[in-house]
GROMACS .gro file of C-alpha atoms in nm:
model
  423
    1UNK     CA    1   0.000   0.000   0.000
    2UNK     CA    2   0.117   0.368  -0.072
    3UNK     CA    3   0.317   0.566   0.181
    4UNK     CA    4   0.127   0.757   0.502
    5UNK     CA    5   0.067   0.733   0.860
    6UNK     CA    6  -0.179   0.558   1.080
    7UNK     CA    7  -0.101   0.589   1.427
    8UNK     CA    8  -0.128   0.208   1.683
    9UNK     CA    9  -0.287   0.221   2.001
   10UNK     CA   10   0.066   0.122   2.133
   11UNK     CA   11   0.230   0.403   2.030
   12UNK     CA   12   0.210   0.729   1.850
   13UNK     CA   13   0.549   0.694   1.675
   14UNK     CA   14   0.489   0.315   1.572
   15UNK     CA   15   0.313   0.409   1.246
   16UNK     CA   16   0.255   0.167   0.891
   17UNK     CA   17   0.197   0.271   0.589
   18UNK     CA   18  -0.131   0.318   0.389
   19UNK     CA   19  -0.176   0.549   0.096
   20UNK     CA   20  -0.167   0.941   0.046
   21UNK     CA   21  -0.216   0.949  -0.320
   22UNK     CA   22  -0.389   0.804  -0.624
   23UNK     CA   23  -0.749   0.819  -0.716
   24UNK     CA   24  -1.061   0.628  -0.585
   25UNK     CA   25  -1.050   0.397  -0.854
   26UNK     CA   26  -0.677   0.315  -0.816
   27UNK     CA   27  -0.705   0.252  -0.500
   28UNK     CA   28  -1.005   0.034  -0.505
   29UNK     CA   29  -0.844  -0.171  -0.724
   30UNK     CA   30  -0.542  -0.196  -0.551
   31UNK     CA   31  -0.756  -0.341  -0.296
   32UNK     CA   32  -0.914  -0.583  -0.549
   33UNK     CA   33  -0.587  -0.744  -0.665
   34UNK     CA   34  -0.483  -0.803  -0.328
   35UNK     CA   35  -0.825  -1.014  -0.232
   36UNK     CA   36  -0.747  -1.147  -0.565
   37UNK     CA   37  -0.451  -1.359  -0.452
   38UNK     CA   38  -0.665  -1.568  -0.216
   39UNK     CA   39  -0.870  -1.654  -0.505
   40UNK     CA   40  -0.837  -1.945  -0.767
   41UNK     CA   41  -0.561  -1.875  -1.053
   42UNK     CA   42  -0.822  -1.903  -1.308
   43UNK     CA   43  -1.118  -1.678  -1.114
   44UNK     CA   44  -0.829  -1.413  -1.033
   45UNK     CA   45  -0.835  -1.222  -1.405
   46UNK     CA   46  -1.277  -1.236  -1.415
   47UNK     CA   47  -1.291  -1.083  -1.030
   48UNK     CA   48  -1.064  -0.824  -1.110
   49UNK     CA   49  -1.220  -0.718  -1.479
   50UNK     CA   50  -1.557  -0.710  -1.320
   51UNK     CA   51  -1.446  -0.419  -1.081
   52UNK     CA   52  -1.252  -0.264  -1.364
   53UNK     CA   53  -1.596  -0.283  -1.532
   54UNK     CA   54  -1.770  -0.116  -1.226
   55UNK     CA   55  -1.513   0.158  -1.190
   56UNK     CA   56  -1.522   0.237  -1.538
   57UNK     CA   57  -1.695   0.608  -1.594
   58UNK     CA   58  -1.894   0.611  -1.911
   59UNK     CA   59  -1.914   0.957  -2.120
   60UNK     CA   60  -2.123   1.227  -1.956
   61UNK     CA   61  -2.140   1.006  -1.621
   62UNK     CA   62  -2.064   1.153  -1.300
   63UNK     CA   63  -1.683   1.083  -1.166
   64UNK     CA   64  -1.648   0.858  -0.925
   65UNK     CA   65  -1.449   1.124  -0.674
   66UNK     CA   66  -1.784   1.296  -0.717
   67UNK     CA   67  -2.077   1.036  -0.693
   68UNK     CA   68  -2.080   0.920  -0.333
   69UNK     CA   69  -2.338   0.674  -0.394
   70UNK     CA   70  -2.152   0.480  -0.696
   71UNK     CA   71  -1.825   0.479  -0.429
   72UNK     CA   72  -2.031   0.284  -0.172
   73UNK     CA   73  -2.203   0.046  -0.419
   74UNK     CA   74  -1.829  -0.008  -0.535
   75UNK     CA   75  -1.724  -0.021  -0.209
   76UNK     CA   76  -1.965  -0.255  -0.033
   77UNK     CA   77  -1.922  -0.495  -0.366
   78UNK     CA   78  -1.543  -0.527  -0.213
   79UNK     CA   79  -1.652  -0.545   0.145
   80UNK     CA   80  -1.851  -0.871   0.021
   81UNK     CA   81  -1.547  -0.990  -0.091
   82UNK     CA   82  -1.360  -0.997   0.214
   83UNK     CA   83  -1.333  -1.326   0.386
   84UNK     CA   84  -1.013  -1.368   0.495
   85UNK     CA   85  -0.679  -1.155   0.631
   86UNK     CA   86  -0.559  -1.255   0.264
   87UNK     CA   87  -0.217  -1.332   0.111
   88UNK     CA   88   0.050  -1.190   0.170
   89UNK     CA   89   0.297  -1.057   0.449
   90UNK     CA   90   0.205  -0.923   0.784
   91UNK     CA   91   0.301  -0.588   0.650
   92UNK     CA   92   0.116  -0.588   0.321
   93UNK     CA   93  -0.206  -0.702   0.535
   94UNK     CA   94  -0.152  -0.461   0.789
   95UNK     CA   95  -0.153  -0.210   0.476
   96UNK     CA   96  -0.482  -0.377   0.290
   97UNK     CA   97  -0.713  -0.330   0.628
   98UNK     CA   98  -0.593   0.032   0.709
   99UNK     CA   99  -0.698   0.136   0.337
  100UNK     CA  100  -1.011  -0.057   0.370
  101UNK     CA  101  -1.103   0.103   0.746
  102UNK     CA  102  -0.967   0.473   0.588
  103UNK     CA  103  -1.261   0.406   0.285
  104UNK     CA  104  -1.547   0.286   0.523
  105UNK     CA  105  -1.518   0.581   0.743
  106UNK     CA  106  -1.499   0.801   0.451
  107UNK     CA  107  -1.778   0.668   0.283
  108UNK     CA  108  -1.967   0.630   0.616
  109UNK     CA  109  -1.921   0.851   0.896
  110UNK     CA  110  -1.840   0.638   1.248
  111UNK     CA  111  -2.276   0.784   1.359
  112UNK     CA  112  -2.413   0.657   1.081
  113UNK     CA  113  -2.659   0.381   1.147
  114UNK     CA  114  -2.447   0.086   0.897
  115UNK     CA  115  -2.116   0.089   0.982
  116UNK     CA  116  -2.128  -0.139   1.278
  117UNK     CA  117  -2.272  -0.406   1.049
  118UNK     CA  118  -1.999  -0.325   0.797
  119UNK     CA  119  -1.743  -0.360   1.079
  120UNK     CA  120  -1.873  -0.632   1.284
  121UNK     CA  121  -1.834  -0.823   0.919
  122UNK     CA  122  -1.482  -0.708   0.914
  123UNK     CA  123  -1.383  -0.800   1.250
  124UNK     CA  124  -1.534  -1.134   1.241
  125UNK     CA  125  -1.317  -1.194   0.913
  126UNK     CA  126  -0.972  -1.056   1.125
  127UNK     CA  127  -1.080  -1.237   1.469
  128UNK     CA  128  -1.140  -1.605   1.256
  129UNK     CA  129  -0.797  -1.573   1.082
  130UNK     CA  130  -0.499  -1.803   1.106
  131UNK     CA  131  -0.380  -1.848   1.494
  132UNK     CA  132  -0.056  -1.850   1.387
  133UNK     CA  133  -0.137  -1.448   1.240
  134UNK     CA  134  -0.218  -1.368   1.619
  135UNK     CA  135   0.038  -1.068   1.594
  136UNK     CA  136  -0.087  -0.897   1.294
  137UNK     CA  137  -0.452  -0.950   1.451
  138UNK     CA  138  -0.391  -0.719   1.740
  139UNK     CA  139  -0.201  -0.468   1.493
  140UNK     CA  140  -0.486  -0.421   1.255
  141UNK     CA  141  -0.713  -0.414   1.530
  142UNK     CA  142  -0.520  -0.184   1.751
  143UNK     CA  143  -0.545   0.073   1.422
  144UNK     CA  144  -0.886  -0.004   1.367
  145UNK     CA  145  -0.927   0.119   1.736
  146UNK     CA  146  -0.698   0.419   1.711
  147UNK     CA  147  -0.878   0.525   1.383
  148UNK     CA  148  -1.196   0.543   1.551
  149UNK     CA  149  -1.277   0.885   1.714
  150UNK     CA  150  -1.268   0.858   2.105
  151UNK     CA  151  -1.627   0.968   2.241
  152UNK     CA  152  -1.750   0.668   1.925
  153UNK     CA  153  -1.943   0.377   2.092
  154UNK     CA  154  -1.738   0.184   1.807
  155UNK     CA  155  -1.440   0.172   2.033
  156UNK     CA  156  -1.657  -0.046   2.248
  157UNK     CA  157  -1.685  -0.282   1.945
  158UNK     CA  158  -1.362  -0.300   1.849
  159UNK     CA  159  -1.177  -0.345   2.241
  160UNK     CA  160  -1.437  -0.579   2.311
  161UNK     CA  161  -1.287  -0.852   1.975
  162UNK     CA  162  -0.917  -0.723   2.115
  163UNK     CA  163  -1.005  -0.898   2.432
  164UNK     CA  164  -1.176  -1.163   2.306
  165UNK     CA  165  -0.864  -1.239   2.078
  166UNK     CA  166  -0.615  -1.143   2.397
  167UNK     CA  167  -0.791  -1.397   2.621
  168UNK     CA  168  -0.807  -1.709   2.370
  169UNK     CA  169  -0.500  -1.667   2.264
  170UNK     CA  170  -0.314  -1.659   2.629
  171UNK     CA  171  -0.194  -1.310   2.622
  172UNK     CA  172  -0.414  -1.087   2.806
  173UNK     CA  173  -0.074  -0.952   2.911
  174UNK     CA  174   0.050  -0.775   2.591
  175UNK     CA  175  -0.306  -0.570   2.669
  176UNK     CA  176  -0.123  -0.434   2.911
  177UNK     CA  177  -0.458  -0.329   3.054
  178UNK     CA  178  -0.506  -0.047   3.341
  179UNK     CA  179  -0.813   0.016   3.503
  180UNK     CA  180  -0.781   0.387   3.490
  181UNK     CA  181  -0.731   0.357   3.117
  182UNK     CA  182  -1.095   0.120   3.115
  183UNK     CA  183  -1.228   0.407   3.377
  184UNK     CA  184  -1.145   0.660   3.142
  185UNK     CA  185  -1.262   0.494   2.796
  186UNK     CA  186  -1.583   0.464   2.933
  187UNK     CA  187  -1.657   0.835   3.064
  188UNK     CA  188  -1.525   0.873   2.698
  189UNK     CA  189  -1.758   0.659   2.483
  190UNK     CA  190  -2.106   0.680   2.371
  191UNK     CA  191  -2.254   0.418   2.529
  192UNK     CA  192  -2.544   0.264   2.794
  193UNK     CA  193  -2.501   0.218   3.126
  194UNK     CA  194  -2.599  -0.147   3.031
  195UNK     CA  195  -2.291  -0.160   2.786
  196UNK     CA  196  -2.048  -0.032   3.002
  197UNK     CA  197  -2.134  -0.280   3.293
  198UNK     CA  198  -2.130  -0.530   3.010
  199UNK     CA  199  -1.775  -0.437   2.935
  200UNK     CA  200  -1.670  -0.430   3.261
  201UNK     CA  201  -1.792  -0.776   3.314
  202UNK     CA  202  -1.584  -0.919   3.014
  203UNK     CA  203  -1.298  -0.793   3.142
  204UNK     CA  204  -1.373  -0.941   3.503
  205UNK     CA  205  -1.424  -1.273   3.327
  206UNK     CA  206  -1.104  -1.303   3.079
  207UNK     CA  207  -0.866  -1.161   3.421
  208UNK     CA  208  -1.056  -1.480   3.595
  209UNK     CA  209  -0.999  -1.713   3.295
  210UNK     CA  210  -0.670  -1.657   3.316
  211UNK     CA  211  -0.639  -1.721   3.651
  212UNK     CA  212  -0.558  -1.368   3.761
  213UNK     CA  213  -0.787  -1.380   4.045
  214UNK     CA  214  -0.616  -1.022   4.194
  215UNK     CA  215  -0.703  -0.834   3.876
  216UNK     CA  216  -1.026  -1.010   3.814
  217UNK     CA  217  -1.128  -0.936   4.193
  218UNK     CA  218  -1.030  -0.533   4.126
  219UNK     CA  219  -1.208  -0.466   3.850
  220UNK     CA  220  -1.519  -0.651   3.989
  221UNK     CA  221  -1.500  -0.394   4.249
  222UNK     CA  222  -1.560  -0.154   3.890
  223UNK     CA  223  -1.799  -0.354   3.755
  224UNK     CA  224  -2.047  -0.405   4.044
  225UNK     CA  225  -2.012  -0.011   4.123
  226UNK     CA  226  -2.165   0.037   3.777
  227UNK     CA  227  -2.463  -0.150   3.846
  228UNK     CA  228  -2.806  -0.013   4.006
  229UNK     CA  229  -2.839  -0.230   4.289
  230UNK     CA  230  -3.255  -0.320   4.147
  231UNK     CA  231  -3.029  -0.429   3.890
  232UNK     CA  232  -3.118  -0.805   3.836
  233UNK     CA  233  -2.803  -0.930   3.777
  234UNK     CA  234  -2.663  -0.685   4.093
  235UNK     CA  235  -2.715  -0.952   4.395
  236UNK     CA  236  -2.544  -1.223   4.203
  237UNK     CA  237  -2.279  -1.024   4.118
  238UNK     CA  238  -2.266  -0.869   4.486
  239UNK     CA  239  -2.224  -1.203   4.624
  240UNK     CA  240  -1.970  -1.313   4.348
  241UNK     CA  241  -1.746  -1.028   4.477
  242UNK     CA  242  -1.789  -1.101   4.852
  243UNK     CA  243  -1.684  -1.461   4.793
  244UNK     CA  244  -1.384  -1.337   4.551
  245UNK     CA  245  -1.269  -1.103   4.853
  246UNK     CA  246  -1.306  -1.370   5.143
  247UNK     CA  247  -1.089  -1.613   4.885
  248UNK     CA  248  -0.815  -1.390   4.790
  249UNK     CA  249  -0.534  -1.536   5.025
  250UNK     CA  250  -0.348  -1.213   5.029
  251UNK     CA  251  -0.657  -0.933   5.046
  252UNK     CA  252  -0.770  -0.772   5.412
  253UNK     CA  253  -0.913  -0.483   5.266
  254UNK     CA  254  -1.310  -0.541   5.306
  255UNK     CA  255  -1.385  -0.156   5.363
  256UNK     CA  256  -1.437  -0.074   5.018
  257UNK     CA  257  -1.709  -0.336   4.969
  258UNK     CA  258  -1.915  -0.167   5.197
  259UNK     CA  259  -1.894   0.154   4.995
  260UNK     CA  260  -2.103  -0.071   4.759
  261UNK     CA  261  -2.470  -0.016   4.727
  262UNK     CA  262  -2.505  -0.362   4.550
  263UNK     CA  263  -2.370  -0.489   4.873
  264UNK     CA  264  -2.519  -0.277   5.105
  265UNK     CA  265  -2.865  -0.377   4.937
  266UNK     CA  266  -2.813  -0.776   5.034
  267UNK     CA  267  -2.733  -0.683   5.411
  268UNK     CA  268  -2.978  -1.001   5.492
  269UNK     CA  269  -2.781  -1.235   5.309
  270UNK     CA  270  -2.621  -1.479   5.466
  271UNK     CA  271  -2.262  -1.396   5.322
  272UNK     CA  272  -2.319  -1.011   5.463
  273UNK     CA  273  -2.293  -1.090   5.833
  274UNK     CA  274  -1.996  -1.312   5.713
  275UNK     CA  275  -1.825  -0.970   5.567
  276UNK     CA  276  -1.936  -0.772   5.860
  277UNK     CA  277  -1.705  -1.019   6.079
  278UNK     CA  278  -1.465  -0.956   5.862
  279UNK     CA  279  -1.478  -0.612   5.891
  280UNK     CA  280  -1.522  -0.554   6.265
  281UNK     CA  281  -1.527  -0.899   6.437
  282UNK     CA  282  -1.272  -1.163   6.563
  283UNK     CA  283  -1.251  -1.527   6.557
  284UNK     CA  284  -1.541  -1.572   6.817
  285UNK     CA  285  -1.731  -1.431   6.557
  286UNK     CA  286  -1.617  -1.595   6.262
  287UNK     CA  287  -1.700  -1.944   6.512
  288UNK     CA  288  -2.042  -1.806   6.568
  289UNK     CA  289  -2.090  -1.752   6.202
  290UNK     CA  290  -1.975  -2.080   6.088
  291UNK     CA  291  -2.190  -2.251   6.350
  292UNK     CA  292  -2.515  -2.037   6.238
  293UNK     CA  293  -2.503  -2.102   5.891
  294UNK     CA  294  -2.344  -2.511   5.879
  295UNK     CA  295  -2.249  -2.548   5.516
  296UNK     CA  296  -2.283  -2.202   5.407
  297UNK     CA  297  -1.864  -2.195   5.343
  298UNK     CA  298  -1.870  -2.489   5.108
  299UNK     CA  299  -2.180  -2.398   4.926
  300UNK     CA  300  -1.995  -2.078   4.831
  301UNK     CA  301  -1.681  -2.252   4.749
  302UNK     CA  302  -1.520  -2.101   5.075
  303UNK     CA  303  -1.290  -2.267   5.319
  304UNK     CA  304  -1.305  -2.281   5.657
  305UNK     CA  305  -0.923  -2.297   5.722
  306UNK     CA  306  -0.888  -2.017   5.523
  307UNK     CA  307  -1.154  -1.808   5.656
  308UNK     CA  308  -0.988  -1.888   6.014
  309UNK     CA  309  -0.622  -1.792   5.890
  310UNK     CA  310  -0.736  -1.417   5.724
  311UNK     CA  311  -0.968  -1.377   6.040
  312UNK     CA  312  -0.636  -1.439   6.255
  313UNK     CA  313  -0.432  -1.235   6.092
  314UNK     CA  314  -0.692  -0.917   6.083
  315UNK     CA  315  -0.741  -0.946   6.472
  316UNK     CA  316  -0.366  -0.960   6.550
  317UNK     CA  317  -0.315  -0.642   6.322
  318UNK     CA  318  -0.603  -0.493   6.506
  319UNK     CA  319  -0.498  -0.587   6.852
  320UNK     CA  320  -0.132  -0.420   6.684
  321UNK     CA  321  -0.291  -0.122   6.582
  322UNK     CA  322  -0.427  -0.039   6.974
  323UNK     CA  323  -0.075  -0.147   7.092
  324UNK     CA  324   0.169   0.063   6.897
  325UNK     CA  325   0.479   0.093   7.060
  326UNK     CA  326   0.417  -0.120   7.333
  327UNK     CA  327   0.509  -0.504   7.409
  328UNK     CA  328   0.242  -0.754   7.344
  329UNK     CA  329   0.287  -1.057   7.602
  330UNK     CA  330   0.239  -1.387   7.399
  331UNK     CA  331  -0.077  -1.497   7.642
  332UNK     CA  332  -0.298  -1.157   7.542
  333UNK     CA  333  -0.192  -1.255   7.161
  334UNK     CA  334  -0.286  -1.598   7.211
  335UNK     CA  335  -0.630  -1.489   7.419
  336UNK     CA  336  -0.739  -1.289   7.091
  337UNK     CA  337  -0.621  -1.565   6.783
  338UNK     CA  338  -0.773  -1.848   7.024
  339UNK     CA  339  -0.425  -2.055   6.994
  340UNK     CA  340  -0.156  -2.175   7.165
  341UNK     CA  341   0.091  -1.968   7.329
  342UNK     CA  342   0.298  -2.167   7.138
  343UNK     CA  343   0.199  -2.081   6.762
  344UNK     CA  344   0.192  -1.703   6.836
  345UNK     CA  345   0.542  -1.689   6.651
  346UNK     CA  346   0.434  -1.858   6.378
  347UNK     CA  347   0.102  -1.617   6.362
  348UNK     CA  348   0.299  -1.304   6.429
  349UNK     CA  349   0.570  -1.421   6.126
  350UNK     CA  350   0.242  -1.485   5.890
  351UNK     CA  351   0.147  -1.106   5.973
  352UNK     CA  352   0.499  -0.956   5.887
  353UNK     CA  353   0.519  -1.160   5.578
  354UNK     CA  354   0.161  -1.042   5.484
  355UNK     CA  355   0.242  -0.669   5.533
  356UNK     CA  356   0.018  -0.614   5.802
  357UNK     CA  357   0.195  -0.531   6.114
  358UNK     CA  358   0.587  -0.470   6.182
  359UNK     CA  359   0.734  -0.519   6.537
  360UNK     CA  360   1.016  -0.744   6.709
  361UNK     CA  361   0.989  -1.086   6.873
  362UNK     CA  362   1.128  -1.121   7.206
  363UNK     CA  363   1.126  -1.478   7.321
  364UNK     CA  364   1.280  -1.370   7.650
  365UNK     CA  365   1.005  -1.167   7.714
  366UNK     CA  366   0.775  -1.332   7.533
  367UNK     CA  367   0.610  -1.085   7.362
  368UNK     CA  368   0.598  -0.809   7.058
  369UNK     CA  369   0.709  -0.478   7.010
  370UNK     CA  370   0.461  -0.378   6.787
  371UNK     CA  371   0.619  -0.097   6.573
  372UNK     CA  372   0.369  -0.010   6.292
  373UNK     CA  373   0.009  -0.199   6.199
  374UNK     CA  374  -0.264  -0.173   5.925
  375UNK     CA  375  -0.572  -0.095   6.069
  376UNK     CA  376  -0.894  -0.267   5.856
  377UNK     CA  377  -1.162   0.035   5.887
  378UNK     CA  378  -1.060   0.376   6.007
  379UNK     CA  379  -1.381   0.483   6.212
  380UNK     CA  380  -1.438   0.680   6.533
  381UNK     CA  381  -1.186   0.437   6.754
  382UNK     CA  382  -0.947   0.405   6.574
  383UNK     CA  383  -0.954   0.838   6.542
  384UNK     CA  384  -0.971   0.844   6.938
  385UNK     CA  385  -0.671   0.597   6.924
  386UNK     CA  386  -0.466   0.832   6.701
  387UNK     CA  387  -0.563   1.165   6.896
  388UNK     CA  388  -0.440   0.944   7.201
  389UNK     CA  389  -0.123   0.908   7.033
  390UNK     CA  390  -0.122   1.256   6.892
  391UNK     CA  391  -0.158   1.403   7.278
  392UNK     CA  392   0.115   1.183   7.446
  393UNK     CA  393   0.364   1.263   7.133
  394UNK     CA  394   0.322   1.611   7.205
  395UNK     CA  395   0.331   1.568   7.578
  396UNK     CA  396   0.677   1.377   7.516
  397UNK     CA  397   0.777   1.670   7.300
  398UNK     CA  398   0.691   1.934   7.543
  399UNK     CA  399   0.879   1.693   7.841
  400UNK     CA  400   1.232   1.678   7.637
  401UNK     CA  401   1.173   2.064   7.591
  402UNK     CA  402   1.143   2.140   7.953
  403UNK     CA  403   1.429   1.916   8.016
  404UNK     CA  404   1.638   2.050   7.766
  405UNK     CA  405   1.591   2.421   7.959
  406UNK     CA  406   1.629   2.280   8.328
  407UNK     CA  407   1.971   2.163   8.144
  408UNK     CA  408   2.099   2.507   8.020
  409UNK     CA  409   1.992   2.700   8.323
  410UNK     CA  410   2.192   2.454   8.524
  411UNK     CA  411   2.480   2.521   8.307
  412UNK     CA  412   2.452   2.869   8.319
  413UNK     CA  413   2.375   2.906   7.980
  414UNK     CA  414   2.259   3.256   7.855
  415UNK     CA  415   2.133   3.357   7.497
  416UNK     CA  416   2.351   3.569   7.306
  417UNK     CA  417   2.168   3.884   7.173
  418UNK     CA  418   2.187   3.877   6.826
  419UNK     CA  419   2.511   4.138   6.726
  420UNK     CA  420   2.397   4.415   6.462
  421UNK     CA  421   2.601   4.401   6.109
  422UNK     CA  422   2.816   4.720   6.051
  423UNK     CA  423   2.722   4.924   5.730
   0.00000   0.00000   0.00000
């Protein structure tokens, strides 16, 4: 294809050629020979002489660069033709689509009613090519997308095969996907609150295919805050994210849920007072929970061990958080996990390793210096807690102060008046 620019959603300086000159019927049939190749030797010379035919301009017959109308029945003849990424290199394919997309959204403006027919056609011919052509797949695509203006519903179209492509293929990773990239597409785009939540769900469910439970878990927290909690999906999807949070091995962070309305509207399901432990309880209520609702934890896929571990670990961090800079004795730890005075170690080594709480074992004293600790809701105790600490840091300060001034009166010490500079 002729020399230009078209700009990849990767980056504005990794550009590939389409065209910048010759006339509409040059270029058309440019684009004829190439879908020519993938055709039988003897059909080839026919195909092409019947769009030589078409783009002929009889005596006193409008030109072609001036008769929309004849350049879309041309156009959409070749569109019909299109059933396959076609032969050739990744280069000269690359090439063919961009001249094809720049002609579509010439011919029909990205609002117009059509086009998404036109390019759902195309992108179900890119998306069904050769697996091996994976690569050249996400570079048309990511042109496609890039060609499209930004506030076009379109977009939605387009990302939505890119995923689909990403995920079956293995390589969600070369999306290189950022959730305030998605956040930001969608205040951008045209499109329903429906088709937004629908989006966010996809993405939810290709991070989860591909075992990135972490990812999938965070922008579940996206998707359910984009859904009216009379929505009728919204309670499903409420308690799909509570149960993603309680099985995340590494996440303590419950607050946000509860910043939900889809969650706050199932407060009388049973997984809600299991949260609400989470959030404020201990292990005695954990216990009370499991023996109130026998079952519940593997109905939802949920185990118990686990449950007991993160409950642990959240009321040691909490017990750390009212104890900073102070030694916990072993027994009070103990009291609060409901273990053995022997396993506190390995409890309070879990907790470091997790990032919850920082402090120093003693086992001559047997206890913890407890010298930082996450806190799991920041509320009205743990504010008096803080101004508690605020008040005796100051008092401290203002005791070394004093003591510092009982020292230099004792010494005799007396300020020097500052000495004027001479002119």
């Amino acid at each position: 294809m002729r020399a230009g620019v078209y700009n990849t959603m990767a980056n504005a300086t990794d550009s590939v050629a389409i065209f910048s000159e010759g006339t509409f019927e040059e270029q058309i049939l440019e684009l004829v020979e190439f879908v020519a190749r993938s055709r039988p030797e003897d059909e080839r010379a026919p195909f092409i002489a019947s769009f030589q035919d078409d783009l002929k301009t009889a005596e006193g017959q409008t030109p072609f660069e001036e008769d929309e109308a004849r350049r879309r029945t041309v156009f959409l003849k070749l569109l019909g033709e299109i059933k396959q990424l076609g032969e050739g290199g990744d280069k000269e394919i690359e090439g063919f689509f961009n001249l094809v997309f720049s002609h579509l959204f010439t011919l029909w403006p990205t609002g117009s009613p059509e086009i998404k027919d036109f390019l759902t056609s195309l992108l179900q011919t890119i998306s069904s090519g050769p697996s091996e052509r994976t690569s050249i797949k996400f570079r048309i695509l990511s042109n496609l997308f890039n060609a499209i203006p930004q506030i076009s519903p379109l977009r939605l179209t387009v990302y939505g095969v890119i995923l689909n492509l990403a995920s079956s293929n293995d390589q969600l990773d070369t999306l290189q996907l950022q959730r305030p990239t998605v956040e930001k597409w969608l205040t951008e785009w045209q499109i329903s609150p429906e088709e937004k939540s629908s989006f966010l769900k996809s993405i939810v469910d290709a991070f989860a295919s591909a075992d990135q439970a972490t990812t999938a878990y965070e922008y579940s927290l996206s998707y359910v805050r984009s859904l009216p909690s009379n929505s009728p999906t919204a309670q499903t999807a409420a308690v799909d994210l509570i149960t993603a949070a309680l099985r995340l091995p590494d996440l303590f962070d419950f607050d946000p849920l509860f910043k939900l309305d889809v969650v706050i509207a199932i407060k009388d399901h049973e997984l809600f007072a299991l949260l609400q432990a989470f959030l404020n309880g201990g292990v005695p209520e954990l216990k009370h929970w499991q023996a109130s609702h026998p079952g519940a934890a593997e109905k939802y896929n949920l185990s118990n061990i686990e449950l007991e571990r993160k409950m642990r670990l959240l009321t040691l961090a909490a017990l750390g958080f009212k104890n900073i800079g102070q030694n916990l004795p072993y027994t009070k730890i103990a009291e609060a996990l409901q273990v053995d005075v022997s396993e506190v170690e390995k409890w309070v080594i879990d907790i470091i390793r997790a990032g919850l709480l920082w402090g120093k074992l003693s086992q001559t004293t047997q206890s913890l210096y407890v010298v930082r600790s996450s806190v799991r809701t920041f509320e009205k105790e743990q504010w008096e807690i803080l101004e508690k600490r605020v008040l005796a840091w100051k008092s401290g300060l203002q005791g070394i102060t004093e003591l510092i001034n009982n020292a230099k009166r004792m010494a005799g010490y007396v300020p020097q008046a500052p000495v004027a500079s001479s002119a």
